[in-house]
CSV table of N, CA and C in Angstrom, one decimal:
chain,number,residue,atom,x,y,z
A,413,LYS,N,37.0,27.3,-31.0
A,413,LYS,CA,37.5,26.7,-31.6
A,413,LYS,C,38.7,27.4,-33.0
A,414,ASN,N,39.6,27.1,-33.1
A,414,ASN,CA,40.5,27.7,-34.0
A,414,ASN,C,40.4,27.5,-35.4
A,415,LYS,N,40.8,28.3,-36.2
A,415,LYS,CA,40.3,28.0,-37.8
A,415,LYS,C,40.8,26.4,-38.3
A,416,ASP,N,42.0,26.1,-37.6
A,416,ASP,CA,42.7,25.0,-38.0
A,416,ASP,C,42.1,23.8,-37.4
A,417,GLY,N,41.1,24.1,-36.4
A,417,GLY,CA,40.2,22.6,-35.5
A,417,GLY,C,40.6,22.7,-34.4
A,418,SER,N,41.8,23.4,-34.1
A,418,SER,CA,42.2,23.3,-32.6
A,418,SER,C,41.5,24.2,-31.6
A,419,TYR,N,41.8,24.0,-30.4
A,419,TYR,CA,41.3,24.7,-29.2
A,419,TYR,C,41.9,25.6,-28.5
A,420,VAL,N,43.4,25.7,-29.0
A,420,VAL,CA,44.5,26.4,-28.5
A,420,VAL,C,44.1,27.9,-28.4
A,421,GLN,N,44.3,28.7,-27.5
A,421,GLN,CA,44.1,30.0,-27.2
A,421,GLN,C,45.1,30.5,-26.5
A,422,THR,N,45.4,31.9,-26.7
A,422,THR,CA,46.4,32.8,-26.0
A,422,THR,C,45.4,32.9,-24.8
A,423,ASP,N,46.4,33.4,-23.7
A,423,ASP,CA,45.8,33.8,-22.4
A,423,ASP,C,44.7,34.9,-22.7
A,424,ASP,N,45.0,36.0,-23.6
A,424,ASP,CA,43.9,37.2,-23.8
A,424,ASP,C,42.8,36.3,-24.2
A,425,GLU,N,43.2,35.8,-25.3
A,425,GLU,CA,41.9,35.2,-25.9
A,425,GLU,C,40.7,34.3,-24.9
A,426,LEU,N,41.7,33.5,-24.0
A,426,LEU,CA,40.8,32.8,-23.2
A,426,LEU,C,40.2,33.4,-22.2
A,427,LEU,N,40.8,34.5,-21.8
A,427,LEU,CA,40.2,35.5,-21.0
A,427,LEU,C,39.0,36.2,-21.5
A,428,GLN,N,39.0,36.8,-22.5
A,428,GLN,CA,38.1,37.5,-23.5
A,428,GLN,C,37.0,36.3,-23.5
A,429,SER,N,37.2,35.2,-23.8
A,429,SER,CA,35.9,34.1,-24.2
A,429,SER,C,35.2,33.8,-22.4
A,430,VAL,N,36.1,34.1,-21.7
A,430,VAL,CA,35.5,33.8,-20.1
A,430,VAL,C,34.5,34.9,-19.9
A,431,ILE,N,34.9,36.2,-20.2
A,431,ILE,CA,34.2,37.3,-19.8
A,431,ILE,C,33.1,37.5,-21.0
A,432,ASP,N,33.1,37.2,-22.2
A,432,ASP,CA,32.0,37.0,-23.2
A,432,ASP,C,30.9,36.2,-22.5
A,433,LYS,N,31.4,35.0,-22.0
A,433,LYS,CA,30.3,34.0,-21.5
A,433,LYS,C,30.0,34.4,-20.2
A,434,ARG,N,30.4,34.9,-19.3
A,434,ARG,CA,30.2,35.0,-18.0
A,434,ARG,C,29.5,36.3,-17.4
A,435,VAL,N,30.2,37.6,-18.3
A,435,VAL,CA,29.8,38.9,-17.6
A,435,VAL,C,28.5,39.3,-18.5
A,436,PRO,N,27.4,39.5,-17.7
A,436,PRO,CA,26.3,39.9,-18.3
A,436,PRO,C,26.3,41.1,-19.4
A,437,ASP,N,25.3,41.0,-20.1
A,437,ASP,CA,25.3,42.1,-21.2
A,437,ASP,C,25.1,43.6,-20.3
A,438,GLY,N,25.7,44.7,-20.7
A,438,GLY,CA,25.6,46.2,-20.1
A,438,GLY,C,26.6,46.2,-19.0
A,439,ILE,N,27.3,45.3,-18.4
A,439,ILE,CA,28.1,45.3,-17.5
A,439,ILE,C,29.6,45.3,-18.1
A,440,THR,N,30.5,46.1,-17.3
A,440,THR,CA,32.0,46.1,-17.8
A,440,THR,C,32.8,45.7,-17.0
A,441,ALA,N,33.7,44.6,-17.7
A,441,ALA,CA,34.4,44.0,-16.9
A,441,ALA,C,35.7,44.6,-16.8
A,442,HIS,N,36.5,44.3,-15.6
A,442,HIS,CA,37.7,45.2,-15.4
A,442,HIS,C,39.0,43.9,-15.1
A,443,VAL,N,39.8,43.9,-15.9
A,443,VAL,CA,41.0,42.7,-15.4
A,443,VAL,C,42.1,43.4,-14.5
A,444,VAL,N,42.3,43.1,-13.3
A,444,VAL,CA,43.2,43.7,-12.0
A,444,VAL,C,44.5,43.1,-12.2
A,445,ASP,N,45.1,43.9,-12.0
A,445,ASP,CA,46.6,43.2,-11.5
A,445,ASP,C,46.5,42.7,-10.0
A,446,GLY,N,46.8,41.6,-9.9
A,446,GLY,CA,46.8,41.0,-8.5
A,446,GLY,C,48.0,41.6,-7.7
A,447,SER,N,49.2,42.4,-8.2
A,447,SER,CA,50.4,42.8,-7.8
A,447,SER,C,50.1,43.8,-7.3
A,448,ASP,N,49.1,44.7,-7.5
A,448,ASP,CA,48.9,45.8,-7.2
A,448,ASP,C,48.4,45.9,-5.5
A,449,PRO,N,49.3,46.6,-4.7
A,449,PRO,CA,48.9,46.3,-3.1
A,449,PRO,C,47.3,46.4,-2.9
A,450,THR,N,46.7,47.3,-3.5
A,450,THR,CA,45.2,47.5,-2.7
A,450,THR,C,44.6,46.2,-3.4
A,451,VAL,N,44.8,45.8,-4.5
A,451,VAL,CA,44.2,44.5,-5.0
A,451,VAL,C,44.6,43.2,-4.2
A,452,ALA,N,46.0,43.1,-4.0
A,452,ALA,CA,46.4,42.0,-3.3
A,452,ALA,C,45.8,42.2,-1.9
A,453,ALA,N,45.7,43.4,-1.3
A,453,ALA,CA,45.0,43.2,0.4
A,453,ALA,C,43.7,42.8,-0.1
A,454,ALA,N,42.8,43.3,-0.8
A,454,ALA,CA,41.6,42.8,-1.0
A,454,ALA,C,41.1,41.2,-1.2
A,455,LEU,N,42.4,40.9,-2.1
A,455,LEU,CA,42.2,39.5,-2.7
A,455,LEU,C,42.6,38.4,-1.3
A,456,VAL,N,43.0,38.8,-0.2
A,456,VAL,CA,43.4,38.2,1.0
A,456,VAL,C,42.0,38.4,1.8
A,457,ASP,N,41.4,39.5,2.2
A,457,ASP,CA,40.4,39.3,2.9
A,457,ASP,C,39.1,39.8,2.1
A,458,ARG,N,38.4,38.9,1.9
A,458,ARG,CA,37.2,38.9,0.8
A,458,ARG,C,35.9,39.4,1.5
A,459,THR,N,36.0,39.8,2.9
A,459,THR,CA,34.7,40.1,3.6
A,459,THR,C,33.5,41.0,2.8
A,460,PHE,N,34.1,41.8,2.1
A,460,PHE,CA,33.1,42.6,1.6
A,460,PHE,C,33.5,42.7,0.1
A,461,ARG,N,33.8,41.6,-0.5
A,461,ARG,CA,33.7,41.3,-1.8
A,461,ARG,C,32.7,41.7,-2.6
A,462,ASN,N,31.4,41.4,-2.1
A,462,ASN,CA,30.2,42.0,-2.9
A,462,ASN,C,29.8,43.4,-3.2
A,463,ALA,N,30.6,44.0,-2.3
A,463,ALA,CA,30.9,45.8,-2.1
A,463,ALA,C,32.2,46.2,-3.0
A,464,TRP,N,32.8,45.4,-3.7
A,464,TRP,CA,34.1,45.8,-4.4
A,464,TRP,C,33.4,46.7,-5.7
A,465,GLU,N,34.1,47.8,-6.0
A,465,GLU,CA,33.9,48.4,-7.0
A,465,GLU,C,35.0,49.2,-7.7
A,466,TRP,N,34.8,49.4,-8.9
A,466,TRP,CA,35.9,49.9,-9.6
A,466,TRP,C,36.0,51.1,-10.4
A,467,ASP,N,36.7,52.3,-10.1
A,467,ASP,CA,36.7,53.5,-10.6
A,467,ASP,C,38.0,53.7,-10.8
A,468,GLY,N,38.5,53.1,-11.5
A,468,GLY,CA,40.2,53.3,-11.9
A,468,GLY,C,41.1,52.8,-10.8
A,469,LYS,N,40.4,52.2,-9.9
A,469,LYS,CA,41.2,51.3,-8.6
A,469,LYS,C,40.1,50.5,-8.1
A,470,LEU,N,40.4,49.6,-7.5
A,470,LEU,CA,39.4,48.7,-6.6
A,470,LEU,C,39.2,49.5,-5.1
A,471,LYS,N,38.1,49.5,-5.0
A,471,LYS,CA,37.3,50.3,-3.9
A,471,LYS,C,36.2,49.4,-3.3
A,472,VAL,N,36.2,49.7,-2.1
A,472,VAL,CA,34.8,49.3,-1.3
A,472,VAL,C,33.8,50.1,-1.3
A,473,ASN,N,32.6,50.1,-1.7
A,473,ASN,CA,31.4,50.9,-1.6
A,473,ASN,C,31.0,50.7,0.0
A,474,MET,N,31.0,51.8,0.7
A,474,MET,CA,31.0,51.7,2.1
A,474,MET,C,29.6,51.1,2.5
A,475,PRO,N,28.4,52.1,1.9
A,475,PRO,CA,27.2,52.1,2.1
A,475,PRO,C,26.8,50.4,1.8
A,476,LYS,N,27.3,49.7,0.8
A,476,LYS,CA,26.9,48.3,0.5
A,476,LYS,C,27.7,47.3,1.5
A,477,ALA,N,28.9,47.8,1.9
A,477,ALA,CA,29.4,47.0,2.9
A,477,ALA,C,29.0,46.8,4.4
A,478,ARG,N,28.2,48.2,4.8
A,478,ARG,CA,27.5,48.3,5.8
A,478,ARG,C,26.4,47.4,5.7
A,479,THR,N,25.9,47.1,4.8
A,479,THR,CA,24.5,46.3,4.5
A,479,THR,C,24.9,44.7,4.7
A,480,ILE,N,26.0,44.4,3.9
A,480,ILE,CA,26.4,43.4,4.0
A,480,ILE,C,26.8,42.8,5.7
A,481,HIS,N,27.6,43.7,6.5
A,481,HIS,CA,27.9,43.6,7.6
A,481,HIS,C,26.8,43.4,8.7
A,482,MET,N,25.6,44.2,8.0
A,482,MET,CA,24.1,44.1,9.3
A,482,MET,C,23.7,42.8,8.9
A,483,GLU,N,23.7,42.1,7.8
A,483,GLU,CA,23.2,41.0,7.4
A,483,GLU,C,24.1,39.9,8.2
A,484,LYS,N,25.2,39.8,8.5
A,484,LYS,CA,26.1,38.7,9.3
A,484,LYS,C,25.6,39.2,10.6
A,485,ILE,N,25.6,40.4,11.0
A,485,ILE,CA,25.1,40.6,12.5
A,485,ILE,C,23.8,40.0,12.9
A,486,ARG,N,22.7,40.4,11.9
A,486,ARG,CA,21.2,39.6,12.1
A,486,ARG,C,21.6,38.0,12.1
A,487,LYS,N,22.4,37.7,11.2
A,487,LYS,CA,22.2,36.2,11.2
A,487,LYS,C,22.9,35.5,12.5
A,488,VAL,N,23.8,36.0,13.1
A,488,VAL,CA,24.1,35.8,14.4
A,488,VAL,C,23.3,36.1,15.5
A,489,ARG,N,22.6,36.8,15.6
A,489,ARG,CA,21.5,37.6,16.4
A,489,ARG,C,20.7,36.5,16.0
A,490,ASN,N,19.8,36.0,15.1
A,490,ASN,CA,18.9,35.3,14.9
A,490,ASN,C,19.2,34.0,15.5
A,491,GLU,N,20.4,33.4,15.7
A,491,GLU,CA,20.8,32.2,16.1
A,491,GLU,C,20.8,32.4,17.4
A,492,GLU,N,21.4,33.2,18.1
A,492,GLU,CA,21.1,33.6,19.7
A,492,GLU,C,19.7,33.6,20.0
A,493,LEU,N,18.8,34.4,19.1
A,493,LEU,CA,17.4,34.7,19.4
A,493,LEU,C,17.0,32.9,19.6
A,494,ALA,N,17.2,32.2,18.6
A,494,ALA,CA,16.4,30.5,18.6
A,494,ALA,C,17.1,29.7,19.5
A,495,LYS,N,18.1,30.3,20.2
A,495,LYS,CA,18.8,29.5,21.4
A,495,LYS,C,18.0,30.0,22.4
A,496,LEU,N,17.4,30.9,22.6
A,496,LEU,CA,16.5,31.1,24.0
A,496,LEU,C,15.1,30.4,23.8
A,497,ASP,N,14.5,30.2,22.7
A,497,ASP,CA,13.2,29.7,22.6
A,497,ASP,C,12.7,28.6,23.6
A,498,ILE,N,13.6,27.4,23.6
A,498,ILE,CA,13.7,26.2,24.2
A,498,ILE,C,13.7,26.5,25.7
A,499,PRO,N,14.7,27.6,26.5
A,499,PRO,CA,14.7,28.0,27.7
A,499,PRO,C,13.4,28.7,28.3
A,500,TYR,N,12.9,29.4,26.9
A,500,TYR,CA,11.8,30.3,27.4
A,500,TYR,C,10.3,29.1,27.5
A,501,MET,N,10.5,28.3,26.7
A,501,MET,CA,9.3,27.6,26.8
A,501,MET,C,9.3,26.5,27.9
A,502,ARG,N,10.6,26.2,28.3
A,502,ARG,CA,10.6,25.4,29.4
A,502,ARG,C,10.0,26.2,30.7
A,503,ALA,N,10.6,27.7,31.0
A,503,ALA,CA,10.1,28.5,32.0
A,503,ALA,C,8.4,28.6,32.0
A,504,VAL,N,7.9,28.6,30.6
A,504,VAL,CA,6.4,28.9,30.6
A,504,VAL,C,6.1,27.4,31.0
A,505,GLU,N,6.3,26.3,30.6
A,505,GLU,CA,5.8,24.8,31.4
A,505,GLU,C,6.0,25.0,33.0
A,506,ASP,N,7.1,25.4,33.4
A,506,ASP,CA,7.4,25.5,34.9
A,506,ASP,C,6.6,26.6,35.5
A,507,GLY,N,6.3,27.4,34.7
A,507,GLY,CA,5.6,28.7,35.4
A,507,GLY,C,6.4,29.3,36.2
A,508,ASP,N,7.8,29.5,35.8
A,508,ASP,CA,8.7,30.6,36.1
A,508,ASP,C,8.4,31.8,35.2
A,509,THR,N,7.7,32.8,36.3
A,509,THR,CA,7.5,34.0,35.6
A,509,THR,C,8.8,34.7,35.6
A,510,THR,N,10.0,34.6,36.4
A,510,THR,CA,11.0,35.3,36.5
A,510,THR,C,12.0,34.8,35.2
A,511,ALA,N,12.0,33.6,35.1
A,511,ALA,CA,12.8,33.1,34.1
A,511,ALA,C,12.4,33.9,32.7
A,512,GLN,N,11.2,33.7,32.7
A,512,GLN,CA,10.2,34.2,31.4
A,512,GLN,C,10.6,35.5,31.3
A,513,SER,N,10.6,36.5,32.2
A,513,SER,CA,11.0,37.7,32.1
A,513,SER,C,12.5,37.9,31.8
A,514,THR,N,13.3,37.2,32.3
A,514,THR,CA,14.9,37.6,32.1
A,514,THR,C,15.1,37.2,30.7
A,515,ILE,N,14.2,36.0,30.1
A,515,ILE,CA,14.5,35.7,28.9
A,515,ILE,C,13.8,36.6,27.8
A,516,LYS,N,12.7,37.0,27.9
A,516,LYS,CA,12.0,38.0,27.2
A,516,LYS,C,13.0,39.3,27.0
A,517,GLU,N,13.7,39.8,28.3
A,517,GLU,CA,14.4,40.8,28.1
A,517,GLU,C,15.6,40.6,27.3
A,518,LYS,N,16.2,39.6,27.6
A,518,LYS,CA,17.2,39.3,26.6
A,518,LYS,C,16.7,39.3,25.0
A,519,LYS,N,15.7,38.5,24.8
A,519,LYS,CA,15.1,38.3,23.3
A,519,LYS,C,15.0,39.9,22.6
A,520,GLN,N,14.5,41.0,23.9
A,520,GLN,CA,14.1,42.1,23.4
A,520,GLN,C,15.7,42.9,22.8
A,521,VAL,N,16.4,42.8,24.0
A,521,VAL,CA,17.9,43.3,23.6
A,521,VAL,C,18.4,42.8,22.2
A,522,LEU,N,18.2,41.7,21.9
A,522,LEU,CA,18.5,40.9,20.8
A,522,LEU,C,18.1,41.6,19.4
A,523,ARG,N,16.8,41.8,19.7
A,523,ARG,CA,15.7,42.1,18.6
A,523,ARG,C,16.0,43.6,18.1
A,524,ASP,N,16.5,44.3,19.4
A,524,ASP,CA,16.8,45.8,19.0
A,524,ASP,C,18.1,46.2,18.3
A,525,ILE,N,19.1,45.1,18.5
A,525,ILE,CA,20.4,45.3,17.7
A,525,ILE,C,20.4,46.0,16.5
A,526,PRO,N,19.9,45.7,15.4
A,526,PRO,CA,19.9,46.3,14.2
A,526,PRO,C,19.2,47.7,14.1
A,527,ALA,N,18.7,48.1,15.1
A,527,ALA,CA,17.9,49.5,15.0
A,527,ALA,C,19.4,50.3,16.1
A,528,ASN,N,20.0,49.6,17.0
A,528,ASN,CA,20.5,50.2,17.6
A,528,ASN,C,22.1,50.3,17.6
A,529,PHE,N,22.4,49.0,17.0
A,529,PHE,CA,23.9,49.3,16.5
A,529,PHE,C,24.2,49.8,15.3
A,530,LYS,N,24.5,51.1,15.4
A,530,LYS,CA,25.0,51.9,14.2
A,530,LYS,C,26.3,51.7,13.6
A,531,LEU,N,26.1,51.5,12.2
A,531,LEU,CA,27.4,51.2,11.4
A,531,LEU,C,27.9,52.3,10.6
A,532,SER,N,26.9,53.4,10.6
A,532,SER,CA,27.3,54.7,9.7
A,532,SER,C,28.9,55.3,10.1
A,533,SER,N,29.3,55.1,11.2
A,533,SER,CA,30.1,55.9,11.9
A,533,SER,C,31.6,55.2,11.6
A,534,TYR,N,31.3,53.9,10.9
A,534,TYR,CA,32.9,53.1,10.3
A,534,TYR,C,33.1,53.6,9.1
A,535,LYS,N,34.2,54.1,8.7
A,535,LYS,CA,34.6,54.7,7.5
A,535,LYS,C,35.6,53.9,6.7
A,536,THR,N,35.9,53.1,7.3
A,536,THR,CA,36.9,52.0,6.4
A,536,THR,C,36.4,50.7,6.6
A,537,PRO,N,36.7,49.6,5.4
A,537,PRO,CA,36.2,48.1,5.7
A,537,PRO,C,36.9,47.4,6.7
A,538,GLU,N,38.2,47.7,7.0
A,538,GLU,CA,38.8,47.3,8.2
A,538,GLU,C,38.1,47.4,9.6
A,539,LYS,N,37.8,48.7,9.7
A,539,LYS,CA,37.0,49.3,11.3
A,539,LYS,C,35.6,48.5,11.1
A,540,LEU,N,34.9,48.8,10.0
A,540,LEU,CA,33.7,47.9,9.8
A,540,LEU,C,33.6,46.6,10.1
A,541,ALA,N,34.5,45.8,9.7
A,541,ALA,CA,34.7,44.3,9.9
A,541,ALA,C,34.9,43.9,11.5
A,542,ALA,N,35.7,45.0,11.9
A,542,ALA,CA,35.8,44.8,13.3
A,542,ALA,C,34.6,45.1,14.5
A,543,ALA,N,33.6,45.8,13.8
A,543,ALA,CA,32.5,46.1,14.8
A,543,ALA,C,31.7,45.1,14.7
A,544,PHE,N,31.4,44.6,15.9
A,544,PHE,CA,30.4,43.9,16.3
A,544,PHE,C,29.7,44.0,17.6
A,545,PRO,N,28.2,44.1,17.5
A,545,PRO,CA,27.5,44.2,18.9
A,545,PRO,C,28.1,43.5,20.3
A,546,SER,N,28.4,44.0,21.4
A,546,SER,CA,28.7,43.2,22.4
A,546,SER,C,27.8,42.2,22.9
A,547,GLU,N,27.0,42.5,22.4
A,547,GLU,CA,25.6,41.5,23.1
A,547,GLU,C,25.9,40.0,22.4
A,548,LEU,N,26.4,39.9,21.2
A,548,LEU,CA,26.4,38.9,20.5
A,548,LEU,C,28.1,38.1,20.6
A,549,PRO,N,28.1,36.9,20.3
A,549,PRO,CA,29.3,36.4,20.1
A,549,PRO,C,29.9,36.9,18.9
A,550,VAL,N,31.3,36.8,18.8
A,550,VAL,CA,31.9,37.3,17.4
A,550,VAL,C,32.0,36.2,16.6
A,551,GLU,N,31.7,36.5,15.5
A,551,GLU,CA,31.4,35.3,14.3
A,551,GLU,C,32.7,34.9,13.9
A,552,GLU,N,33.1,33.7,13.8
A,552,GLU,CA,34.5,33.3,13.1
A,552,GLU,C,34.4,33.6,11.6
A,553,LYS,N,35.7,34.5,11.1
A,553,LYS,CA,35.8,34.5,9.7
A,553,LYS,C,35.9,33.3,9.1
A,554,GLU,N,35.0,33.4,8.0
A,554,GLU,CA,35.1,32.2,6.9
A,554,GLU,C,36.3,32.3,6.1
A,555,SER,N,36.9,30.9,5.7
A,555,SER,CA,38.1,31.0,5.3
A,555,SER,C,37.9,30.6,3.8
């Protein structure tokens, strides 16, 4: 509230009030220019938003990005594992040991993905985002 009772604020005052209310103590807020090409590109693709860091410019912390990407891979992997549960139980009920064995092998391949699919070789966010295990369906990007 202004001294005269109004609530009119300049853009800078409004921004500062938002920072004061929303940025935790001990955290430094940075206002970036959306016309900067690096910033503009990041705003279009927010795949690794939670890995963004500021060191005078916007950058992606690649270890954090790899963790984020592996979480996405695990999510898809878990969905694929769940899809195999009913066919496996049907094979057990039917006494079909061949189907049981086939499904068990598929499930093991899926379980092994986090250990076998190495993300450390991907050095850019773009290459990392494109990397996905061939054993899994490619997850659609969220808009």
